[in-house]
Structure formats: C-alpha cells, structure tokens
PDB file of C-alpha atoms in Angstrom:
ATOM      1  CA  UNK A  21      40.487   5.980  14.060  1.00 59.00           C
ATOM      2  CA  UNK A  22      37.165   4.262  13.470  1.00 72.00           C
ATOM      3  CA  UNK A  23      36.210   1.427  15.775  1.00 78.00           C
ATOM      4  CA  UNK A  24      34.246  -0.271  12.993  1.00 78.00           C
ATOM      5  CA  UNK A  25      34.792   0.480   9.332  1.00 79.00           C
ATOM      6  CA  UNK A  26      31.302   0.994   7.770  1.00 76.00           C
ATOM      7  CA  UNK A  27      32.337  -0.632   4.468  1.00 77.00           C
ATOM      8  CA  UNK A  28      33.580  -3.729   6.308  1.00 80.00           C
ATOM      9  CA  UNK A  29      30.350  -3.908   8.291  1.00 80.00           C
ATOM     10  CA  UNK A  30      28.307  -3.654   5.071  1.00 79.00           C
ATOM     11  CA  UNK A  31      30.467  -6.321   3.447  1.00 80.00           C
ATOM     12  CA  UNK A  32      29.868  -8.761   6.300  1.00 82.00           C
ATOM     13  CA  UNK A  33      26.144  -7.921   6.350  1.00 81.00           C
ATOM     14  CA  UNK A  34      25.981  -8.550   2.587  1.00 82.00           C
ATOM     15  CA  UNK A  35      27.670 -11.924   2.993  1.00 85.00           C
ATOM     16  CA  UNK A  36      25.143 -12.881   5.664  1.00 86.00           C
ATOM     17  CA  UNK A  37      22.324 -11.686   3.398  1.00 84.00           C
ATOM     18  CA  UNK A  38      23.642 -13.819   0.541  1.00 87.00           C
ATOM     19  CA  UNK A  39      23.794 -16.797   2.908  1.00 89.00           C
ATOM     20  CA  UNK A  40      20.167 -16.128   3.854  1.00 87.00           C
ATOM     21  CA  UNK A  41      19.235 -15.988   0.142  1.00 88.00           C
ATOM     22  CA  UNK A  42      20.994 -19.307  -0.387  1.00 89.00           C
ATOM     23  CA  UNK A  43      19.084 -20.896   2.509  1.00 89.00           C
ATOM     24  CA  UNK A  44      15.774 -19.615   1.106  1.00 85.00           C
ATOM     25  CA  UNK A  45      16.669 -20.925  -2.365  1.00 88.00           C
ATOM     26  CA  UNK A  46      17.503 -24.381  -0.934  1.00 89.00           C
ATOM     27  CA  UNK A  47      14.227 -24.359   1.004  1.00 85.00           C
ATOM     28  CA  UNK A  48      12.326 -23.415  -2.150  1.00 83.00           C
ATOM     29  CA  UNK A  49      13.854 -26.385  -3.971  1.00 86.00           C
ATOM     30  CA  UNK A  50      13.233 -28.869  -1.151  1.00 86.00           C
ATOM     31  CA  UNK A  51       9.802 -27.782   0.115  1.00 83.00           C
ATOM     32  CA  UNK A  52       6.588 -28.966  -1.575  1.00 81.00           C
ATOM     33  CA  UNK A  53       5.417 -26.954  -4.580  1.00 78.00           C
ATOM     34  CA  UNK A  54       2.234 -25.887  -2.797  1.00 77.00           C
ATOM     35  CA  UNK A  55       4.323 -23.626  -0.517  1.00 79.00           C
ATOM     36  CA  UNK A  56       4.731 -20.691  -2.859  1.00 84.00           C
ATOM     37  CA  UNK A  57       6.722 -17.512  -2.414  1.00 85.00           C
ATOM     38  CA  UNK A  58      10.055 -18.923  -1.226  1.00 86.00           C
ATOM     39  CA  UNK A  59      11.793 -18.397  -4.588  1.00 90.00           C
ATOM     40  CA  UNK A  60      10.577 -14.799  -4.665  1.00 92.00           C
ATOM     41  CA  UNK A  61      11.918 -14.248  -1.160  1.00 90.00           C
ATOM     42  CA  UNK A  62      15.289 -15.743  -2.103  1.00 91.00           C
ATOM     43  CA  UNK A  63      15.518 -13.449  -5.145  1.00 93.00           C
ATOM     44  CA  UNK A  64      14.445 -10.499  -2.995  1.00 93.00           C
ATOM     45  CA  UNK A  65      17.105 -11.063  -0.356  1.00 91.00           C
ATOM     46  CA  UNK A  66      19.722 -11.507  -3.089  1.00 92.00           C
ATOM     47  CA  UNK A  67      18.693  -8.239  -4.785  1.00 93.00           C
ATOM     48  CA  UNK A  68      18.670  -6.341  -1.492  1.00 90.00           C
ATOM     49  CA  UNK A  69      22.128  -7.699  -0.657  1.00 89.00           C
ATOM     50  CA  UNK A  70      23.457  -6.665  -4.075  1.00 89.00           C
ATOM     51  CA  UNK A  71      21.892  -3.223  -3.659  1.00 90.00           C
ATOM     52  CA  UNK A  72      23.586  -2.807  -0.287  1.00 86.00           C
ATOM     53  CA  UNK A  73      26.881  -3.912  -1.799  1.00 86.00           C
ATOM     54  CA  UNK A  74      26.575  -1.359  -4.593  1.00 88.00           C
ATOM     55  CA  UNK A  75      25.606   1.383  -2.158  1.00 86.00           C
ATOM     56  CA  UNK A  76      28.655   0.604  -0.030  1.00 84.00           C
ATOM     57  CA  UNK A  77      30.870   1.275  -3.054  1.00 86.00           C
ATOM     58  CA  UNK A  78      29.786   4.937  -3.205  1.00 86.00           C
ATOM     59  CA  UNK A  79      32.773   7.067  -4.107  1.00 87.00           C
ATOM     60  CA  UNK A  80      34.511   4.133  -5.789  1.00 90.00           C
ATOM     61  CA  UNK A  81      31.988   3.264  -8.502  1.00 91.00           C
ATOM     62  CA  UNK A  82      29.951   5.782 -10.541  1.00 93.00           C
ATOM     63  CA  UNK A  83      26.770   7.273  -9.070  1.00 90.00           C
ATOM     64  CA  UNK A  84      24.692   5.568 -11.765  1.00 92.00           C
ATOM     65  CA  UNK A  85      25.587   2.240 -10.126  1.00 92.00           C
ATOM     66  CA  UNK A  86      25.817   3.192  -6.460  1.00 91.00           C
ATOM     67  CA  UNK A  87      22.712   5.381  -6.308  1.00 92.00           C
ATOM     68  CA  UNK A  88      20.360   4.683  -9.196  1.00 94.00           C
ATOM     69  CA  UNK A  89      20.987   0.996  -9.838  1.00 95.00           C
ATOM     70  CA  UNK A  90      21.250   0.263  -6.104  1.00 94.00           C
ATOM     71  CA  UNK A  91      17.936   2.061  -5.493  1.00 95.00           C
ATOM     72  CA  UNK A  92      16.287   0.104  -8.285  1.00 96.00           C
ATOM     73  CA  UNK A  93      17.591  -3.214  -6.980  1.00 95.00           C
ATOM     74  CA  UNK A  94      16.472  -2.344  -3.445  1.00 94.00           C
ATOM     75  CA  UNK A  95      12.968  -1.430  -4.606  1.00 96.00           C
ATOM     76  CA  UNK A  96      12.701  -4.542  -6.786  1.00 96.00           C
ATOM     77  CA  UNK A  97      13.875  -6.647  -3.849  1.00 94.00           C
ATOM     78  CA  UNK A  98      11.251  -5.153  -1.571  1.00 92.00           C
ATOM     79  CA  UNK A  99       8.651  -5.682  -4.270  1.00 95.00           C
ATOM     80  CA  UNK A 100       9.647  -9.352  -4.544  1.00 94.00           C
ATOM     81  CA  UNK A 101       9.223  -9.697  -0.770  1.00 91.00           C
ATOM     82  CA  UNK A 102       5.636  -8.499  -1.192  1.00 91.00           C
ATOM     83  CA  UNK A 103       5.107 -10.740  -4.256  1.00 93.00           C
ATOM     84  CA  UNK A 104       6.357 -13.730  -2.250  1.00 90.00           C
ATOM     85  CA  UNK A 105       3.989 -12.874   0.579  1.00 87.00           C
ATOM     86  CA  UNK A 106       1.108 -12.600  -1.905  1.00 89.00           C
ATOM     87  CA  UNK A 107       1.940 -15.979  -3.414  1.00 89.00           C
ATOM     88  CA  UNK A 108       2.357 -17.544   0.017  1.00 84.00           C
ATOM     89  CA  UNK A 109      -1.103 -16.202   0.938  1.00 82.00           C
ATOM     90  CA  UNK A 110      -2.615 -17.661  -2.238  1.00 84.00           C
ATOM     91  CA  UNK A 111      -3.218 -14.282  -3.866  1.00 85.00           C
ATOM     92  CA  UNK A 112      -2.392 -13.436  -7.460  1.00 88.00           C
ATOM     93  CA  UNK A 113       0.366 -10.805  -7.689  1.00 89.00           C
ATOM     94  CA  UNK A 114      -0.136  -7.796  -9.947  1.00 85.00           C
ATOM     95  CA  UNK A 115       3.220  -6.758 -11.367  1.00 87.00           C
ATOM     96  CA  UNK A 116       2.553  -3.936 -13.799  1.00 88.00           C
ATOM     97  CA  UNK A 117       1.334  -1.031 -11.628  1.00 90.00           C
ATOM     98  CA  UNK A 118       4.138  -1.451  -9.115  1.00 90.00           C
ATOM     99  CA  UNK A 119       6.829  -1.841 -11.767  1.00 93.00           C
ATOM    100  CA  UNK A 120       5.569   1.381 -13.382  1.00 94.00           C
ATOM    101  CA  UNK A 121       5.773   3.119  -9.996  1.00 93.00           C
ATOM    102  CA  UNK A 122       9.323   1.806  -9.441  1.00 95.00           C
ATOM    103  CA  UNK A 123      10.287   3.129 -12.885  1.00 95.00           C
ATOM    104  CA  UNK A 124       8.830   6.533 -12.002  1.00 95.00           C
ATOM    105  CA  UNK A 125      10.712   6.568  -8.693  1.00 95.00           C
ATOM    106  CA  UNK A 126      13.965   5.746 -10.520  1.00 96.00           C
ATOM    107  CA  UNK A 127      13.382   8.581 -12.990  1.00 96.00           C
ATOM    108  CA  UNK A 128      12.900  10.961 -10.057  1.00 95.00           C
ATOM    109  CA  UNK A 129      15.992   9.556  -8.303  1.00 95.00           C
ATOM    110  CA  UNK A 130      18.014  10.067 -11.503  1.00 95.00           C
ATOM    111  CA  UNK A 131      16.827  13.662 -11.762  1.00 96.00           C
ATOM    112  CA  UNK A 132      17.561  14.290  -8.078  1.00 94.00           C
ATOM    113  CA  UNK A 133      21.036  12.767  -8.534  1.00 92.00           C
ATOM    114  CA  UNK A 134      22.169  14.477 -11.727  1.00 93.00           C
ATOM    115  CA  UNK A 135      19.699  17.333 -12.241  1.00 91.00           C
ATOM    116  CA  UNK A 136      19.376  19.036  -8.877  1.00 91.00           C
ATOM    117  CA  UNK A 137      21.919  17.121  -6.747  1.00 88.00           C
ATOM    118  CA  UNK A 138      19.311  16.927  -3.971  1.00 90.00           C
ATOM    119  CA  UNK A 139      20.288  14.305  -1.393  1.00 89.00           C
ATOM    120  CA  UNK A 140      17.357  15.101   0.919  1.00 92.00           C
ATOM    121  CA  UNK A 141      14.947  14.690  -1.993  1.00 92.00           C
ATOM    122  CA  UNK A 142      16.369  11.240  -2.791  1.00 92.00           C
ATOM    123  CA  UNK A 143      16.024  10.197   0.833  1.00 91.00           C
ATOM    124  CA  UNK A 144      12.433  11.483   0.938  1.00 92.00           C
ATOM    125  CA  UNK A 145      11.368   9.704  -2.277  1.00 93.00           C
ATOM    126  CA  UNK A 146      12.990   6.417  -1.244  1.00 92.00           C
ATOM    127  CA  UNK A 147      11.427   6.689   2.236  1.00 90.00           C
ATOM    128  CA  UNK A 148       7.983   7.094   0.650  1.00 91.00           C
ATOM    129  CA  UNK A 149       8.577   4.016  -1.502  1.00 92.00           C
ATOM    130  CA  UNK A 150       9.729   2.009   1.539  1.00 89.00           C
ATOM    131  CA  UNK A 151       6.689   3.131   3.508  1.00 88.00           C
ATOM    132  CA  UNK A 152       4.452   1.937   0.679  1.00 90.00           C
ATOM    133  CA  UNK A 153       6.092  -1.483   0.376  1.00 89.00           C
ATOM    134  CA  UNK A 154       6.327  -2.176   4.099  1.00 87.00           C
ATOM    135  CA  UNK A 155       2.813  -0.912   4.819  1.00 87.00           C
ATOM    136  CA  UNK A 156       1.393  -3.178   2.117  1.00 87.00           C
ATOM    137  CA  UNK A 157       3.518  -6.043   3.447  1.00 85.00           C
ATOM    138  CA  UNK A 158       2.151  -5.442   6.955  1.00 85.00           C
ATOM    139  CA  UNK A 159      -1.398  -5.486   5.601  1.00 86.00           C
ATOM    140  CA  UNK A 160      -0.782  -8.748   3.709  1.00 84.00           C
ATOM    141  CA  UNK A 161       0.847 -10.329   6.762  1.00 82.00           C
ATOM    142  CA  UNK A 162      -2.062  -9.268   8.979  1.00 82.00           C
ATOM    143  CA  UNK A 163      -4.554 -10.859   6.554  1.00 81.00           C
ATOM    144  CA  UNK A 164      -2.537 -14.064   5.996  1.00 75.00           C
ATOM    145  CA  UNK A 165      -4.047 -17.386   6.946  1.00 75.00           C
ATOM    146  CA  UNK A 166      -3.826 -18.955   9.425  1.00 74.00           C
ATOM    147  CA  UNK A 167      -4.338 -15.963  11.654  1.00 77.00           C
ATOM    148  CA  UNK A 168      -2.279 -16.288  14.772  1.00 79.00           C
ATOM    149  CA  UNK A 169       1.012 -15.366  16.340  1.00 81.00           C
ATOM    150  CA  UNK A 170       3.091 -15.803  13.164  1.00 78.00           C
ATOM    151  CA  UNK A 171       1.057 -13.507  10.929  1.00 75.00           C
ATOM    152  CA  UNK A 172       0.659 -10.902  13.686  1.00 80.00           C
ATOM    153  CA  UNK A 173       4.377 -11.023  14.505  1.00 83.00           C
ATOM    154  CA  UNK A 174       5.286 -10.532  10.829  1.00 80.00           C
ATOM    155  CA  UNK A 175       2.867  -7.610  10.506  1.00 81.00           C
ATOM    156  CA  UNK A 176       4.310  -6.024  13.653  1.00 84.00           C
ATOM    157  CA  UNK A 177       7.832  -6.511  12.277  1.00 83.00           C
ATOM    158  CA  UNK A 178       6.895  -4.755   9.020  1.00 78.00           C
ATOM    159  CA  UNK A 179       5.463  -1.855  11.015  1.00 80.00           C
ATOM    160  CA  UNK A 180       8.457  -1.716  13.364  1.00 83.00           C
ATOM    161  CA  UNK A 181      10.835  -1.531  10.403  1.00 76.00           C
ATOM    162  CA  UNK A 182       8.765   1.346   9.023  1.00 73.00           C
ATOM    163  CA  UNK A 183       8.794   3.239  12.310  1.00 75.00           C
ATOM    164  CA  UNK A 184      12.561   2.782  12.662  1.00 74.00           C
ATOM    165  CA  UNK A 185      13.123   3.746   9.034  1.00 64.00           C
ATOM    166  CA  UNK A 186      11.028   6.906   9.402  1.00 61.00           C
ATOM    167  CA  UNK A 187      12.851   7.755  12.629  1.00 58.00           C
ATOM    168  CA  UNK A 188      16.305   7.488  11.033  1.00 56.00           C
ATOM    169  CA  UNK A 189      15.463   9.224   7.729  1.00 53.00           C
TER     170      UNK A 189
END
C-alpha cells in the first residue's frame, strides 16, 4: 500500500498552483500599471498547473493530451515566466523565435511519443528546453534592477531548480 498516492499529491499541488495563479491575477489587477509582468506570471502558473494536471492523468487520457499537450503547456508556461520577467525588467519580449523553438520541441516530442516510443529521448529533449528557459531566467534575474538581494536570490533559485532538475532527470 502506498503511503501517499502520487495522483492525489499532484491534485493538491495543482490546486495550490491555481490558488497562486489567482493571487498573481488579483495582484496584477490591483497593482499600478507600471509594474508589468504580473499577468504573464499568473498565466504561466495557470498553464504549468494545467500541464501538471494533464500529466497526472497519464493512462486515463490519451497520450496526445497527457504527453504532447502537457509538454506544450509546460513550455509555454515557462516561456511566460521569462516574458513576465522581461516585462518586469523593462525589456521588450521577443515572442517569435522562442515560439518556433517550442513548436520544434513539440514536433520532436510527438515523434518520440508515437514514432520511436522513446521515453528517455522525451526526457532529454524536455530537460534541454527547461535548461534553456531557467538559464535565461537566471540571467534576466541577475541583470534585473535594482541589483540586490532579491534579484540575486531569484537568480540563485533559477539555478538551483536547474541543478535539481538535471540531477533527477
């Protein structure tokens, strides 16, 4: 007998993620308009929560939803985290190159899911995408003004997530 059911744990984590998205959305509506990026972060957390929910339904829903769509939502959510950080830093986000790269990753994930049935390949491709997003996020956080504890702490958190992710993949 399992001590903790993984699907139940994911369900509770998704609910907490949706609550976090709601808090960010309320903050975006109540904070001054010159504080940009909060709406992007709210959308990102919502997409990541939905992706986790879809991934937890593996074996119940079709692979097109639980692998491919969940991977796409996760990557778009991580991209929106970076877009929000760019907007918060006063930089202009560039959507097209990254969206093209996400599309290419999803084509590869689809081929690895249905063409070769290569689980390790899917993990490797997604890990590379995560490394790219979190490394760029760490760089943006390090360069964010005002430079101080907050920006350094956020950059260190991005890097820590990457190290942990690489360790567990």
